[in-house]
Amino acid sequence: MNEHLTEITVFSVLFLLVSGMGFVAARWRRPDNLASLDEWGLGGRSFGPWVTWFLVGGDLYTAYTFVAVPALIWSAGAMGFFAVPYTIVVYPIVFLVLLRLWSISHVHGFVTPADFVRARFGSPTLALLIAITGIVATMPYIALQLVGIEAVLKSMGVTGHLPLIIAFAILAAYTYQSGLRAPALIAFVKDTLIYIVIIVAIIVIPMKLGGWDVVFGEAQKKFAASPAPDGILLNANNQLQYVTLALGSALALFLYPHSITGVLASKNRDVIKRNMAALPAYSLLLGLIALLGYMAIAAGVKPIGTDNNTIVPQLFNQMFPDWFTGVAYAAIGIGALVPAAIMSIAAANLFTRNIYKEYIKPNASDADEARVSKLTSLLVKVGAILCILFLDTGFSIDLQLIGGVIILQTLPAVALGIYTRWFHRAGLIAGWIAGMGAGMLMLYNIGNPVTGKLHFAGSAFPLEKLGLDTKMTIYAGIVALAVNLIVAILGTVIARASKVTDGGDATQPDQYLADEGDPRVKDLDLTP
Amino acid sequence: MTTPNGGDRSDRSPWNWLLILPIVLPLLTFLYNSDEPRLLGFPLFYWFQFSCIAVGVICTTIVYQMTKRRR
């Protein structure tokens, strides 16, 4: 334990400092009254370009990403680099969609994507499905943030679950008190620390190892010696998987409730546009972090036990002086807090708006909504802790994998719904059911011969299982989405032909273009 | 509800087509799935995708500047 004393001290000091900020955040840009979802859950919908950049960046590029992507590169090579094209294509794809979603939400006071679906398709049932999908997809994601902290704690020789529980209890307390303002303020510290650590790492470590040539050379040697289909380049069979995984993950990213929460908190359309241009700075960072996996190979770093997620912390430990390792660990640890806070707020908002207000207390006041959301955010975190305590880590990762596939199934209603009202609500519900079923069936049938797991061992679905004569694999989420779309289209045609009643549409075309300062139609949105 | 300047507001712009480039380019693996040529020790596979980040930033920045709200 003593050899890690400096690291633990630096880590604890930074962690406590940030926790203090989390509590103080309630006073930051203080409104007259925090007791509404607009204030507690969306920070007053007032964030400018800088705050939004730090907030959304801190939200999307999570601690888990920073730990797991290099771990994947370390073990599988080029395939793990999909995170880079994924985070490049996402911004131009969602550029126009998010602007419209922001506008319509601004006019109608929507807090969640399910709110939008409720108003657009006049279907509380569809909205409920969207809300449940969002909550189920988000829960394991929060649990995974704990995996990030755990990897760091392990590397400092801290074992047992108590430190983890304490860290999350602190997080839960200041999220409860300050709402979205807490992660927004903390994100500044988190991102600054991460940037410093990574810039130092990518300059210092390759220099110590003898240059990038050596780094890539050593990686090449390792993969050449292993029988698995890995390498520093893609092979003939995993290129389709690489592309579909990058595209599918990009389509899924802004369907996650926590991403939408970050976007809705910005104050006008220009803030979003600017951020779509500026957020790729984080992709650069992510790409560089990914390469830490190769540096770990070249440096001969070994993970602790079988936990590949400890690769990056172990690399830092080996390469940096103790105090800077402490800073690096704090960056990862704090990096887990920002997304965990936003995710729990987003999941809580879904519950409040689309389950509590819809089915339990329709005449809930703003203050009721804020109170229920605050309590739910606590419950969500307890749930995440229970996931970690009672399920093994590998299972959380599987759940996260499933989460990506299922959140994609909300695309027709949420993203296409922004553009067209053509779909019938019955078609969308049928599509959701079909897409979910197809996705689950495929994931269930994906095994991994190396680890001996038979089910849910990855997202790369072998096309030969569909009877095609090839060794190629494809991202299961994309296939499930295709099934979803086909059924939604057929379902819509059938529903129209058989004159099934469709829901109303509470939105109007010009509302999708509204900007800051335009009048809102508050409280009209839930009357069909 | 009607917005004050109702009809003349639109998010359509020919500049939006520029967004296609950074979506398509990083997904064409056959362009860059190769070791050579190397740049500063990086295989093509890596430096090409890093360059795509710049392409993405440039394209979205142009679209932002050209479609910005006039005040």
Tab-separated table of C-alpha atoms in Angstrom, chain A residues 78 81 85 88-89 92-93 95-96 100 212-213 216 220 232-234 239 242-243 269-270 273-274 277 280 284 287 291 294 508 510 513-515 518-519, chain B residues 1-3 9-11 16 19 22-23 26-27 29 32-35 38 40-43 45-46 49-50 52-53 57 60-61 63-64 67-69 71:
chain	number	residue	atom	x	y	z
A	78	ALA	CA	-6.901	-2.060	-35.320
A	81	PHE	CA	-9.661	2.053	-33.413
A	85	PRO	CA	-14.284	7.003	-37.230
A	88	ILE	CA	-15.891	11.612	-36.527
A	89	VAL	CA	-19.014	10.631	-38.441
A	92	PRO	CA	-22.072	15.670	-39.293
A	93	ILE	CA	-24.771	12.970	-39.069
A	95	PHE	CA	-25.801	18.201	-37.029
A	96	LEU	CA	-29.172	18.988	-38.615
A	100	ARG	CA	-34.418	20.557	-35.006
A	212	TRP	CA	6.352	5.650	-32.815
A	213	ASP	CA	8.130	3.247	-35.194
A	216	PHE	CA	3.878	0.130	-33.898
A	220	GLN	CA	2.940	-5.792	-35.005
A	232	ILE	CA	-2.469	-3.309	-36.526
A	233	LEU	CA	-4.484	-3.311	-39.752
A	234	LEU	CA	-7.943	-4.702	-40.485
A	239	GLN	CA	-13.760	-4.429	-42.322
A	242	TYR	CA	-15.440	-1.974	-38.428
A	243	VAL	CA	-17.561	0.237	-40.677
A	269	ARG	CA	-29.111	26.722	-32.085
A	270	ASP	CA	-25.789	28.417	-32.747
A	273	LYS	CA	-23.730	24.189	-34.392
A	274	ARG	CA	-20.513	25.498	-32.924
A	277	ALA	CA	-17.651	21.680	-35.151
A	280	PRO	CA	-14.147	16.460	-32.613
A	284	LEU	CA	-8.404	13.518	-31.478
A	287	GLY	CA	-7.552	8.495	-30.924
A	291	LEU	CA	-2.825	4.344	-29.067
A	294	TYR	CA	0.073	-0.068	-28.403
A	508	GLN	CA	-46.001	22.325	-36.338
A	510	ASP	CA	-42.080	26.034	-38.210
A	513	LEU	CA	-36.764	25.944	-36.713
A	514	ALA	CA	-37.480	28.038	-33.614
A	515	ASP	CA	-34.591	29.673	-31.819
A	518	ASP	CA	-39.194	32.608	-29.754
A	519	PRO	CA	-42.389	32.107	-27.775
B	1	MET	CA	-48.314	29.355	-33.014
B	2	THR	CA	-46.553	31.183	-35.787
B	3	THR	CA	-43.073	32.537	-35.543
B	9	ARG	CA	-37.027	30.814	-42.011
B	10	SER	CA	-35.432	27.571	-43.099
B	11	ASP	CA	-32.573	25.274	-42.208
B	16	ASN	CA	-25.299	21.321	-45.762
B	19	LEU	CA	-21.518	17.385	-44.232
B	22	PRO	CA	-16.798	13.636	-43.268
B	23	ILE	CA	-19.549	11.018	-42.961
B	26	PRO	CA	-13.900	7.641	-42.635
B	27	LEU	CA	-16.104	4.683	-43.578
B	29	THR	CA	-11.770	1.330	-45.221
B	32	TYR	CA	-6.711	3.541	-45.834
B	33	ASN	CA	-6.376	-0.032	-44.604
B	34	SER	CA	-2.665	-0.162	-45.315
B	35	ASP	CA	0.632	0.263	-43.508
B	38	ARG	CA	3.965	5.971	-43.079
B	40	LEU	CA	6.104	10.257	-38.638
B	41	GLY	CA	6.164	6.541	-37.883
B	42	PHE	CA	2.350	6.215	-38.076
B	43	PRO	CA	0.943	3.665	-40.548
B	45	PHE	CA	-4.399	3.437	-41.278
B	46	TYR	CA	-3.826	5.697	-38.283
B	49	GLN	CA	-8.162	8.570	-39.757
B	50	PHE	CA	-6.569	11.272	-37.638
B	52	CYS	CA	-10.378	12.738	-41.114
B	53	ILE	CA	-10.917	14.523	-37.803
B	57	VAL	CA	-13.873	19.985	-38.191
B	60	THR	CA	-18.768	21.447	-39.976
B	61	THR	CA	-17.106	24.800	-39.262
B	63	VAL	CA	-21.423	24.857	-42.577
B	64	TYR	CA	-21.764	26.590	-39.203
B	67	THR	CA	-25.678	29.027	-41.946
B	68	LYS	CA	-25.184	31.081	-38.794
B	69	ARG	CA	-28.089	33.211	-37.669
B	71	ARG	CA	-28.041	39.281	-36.241
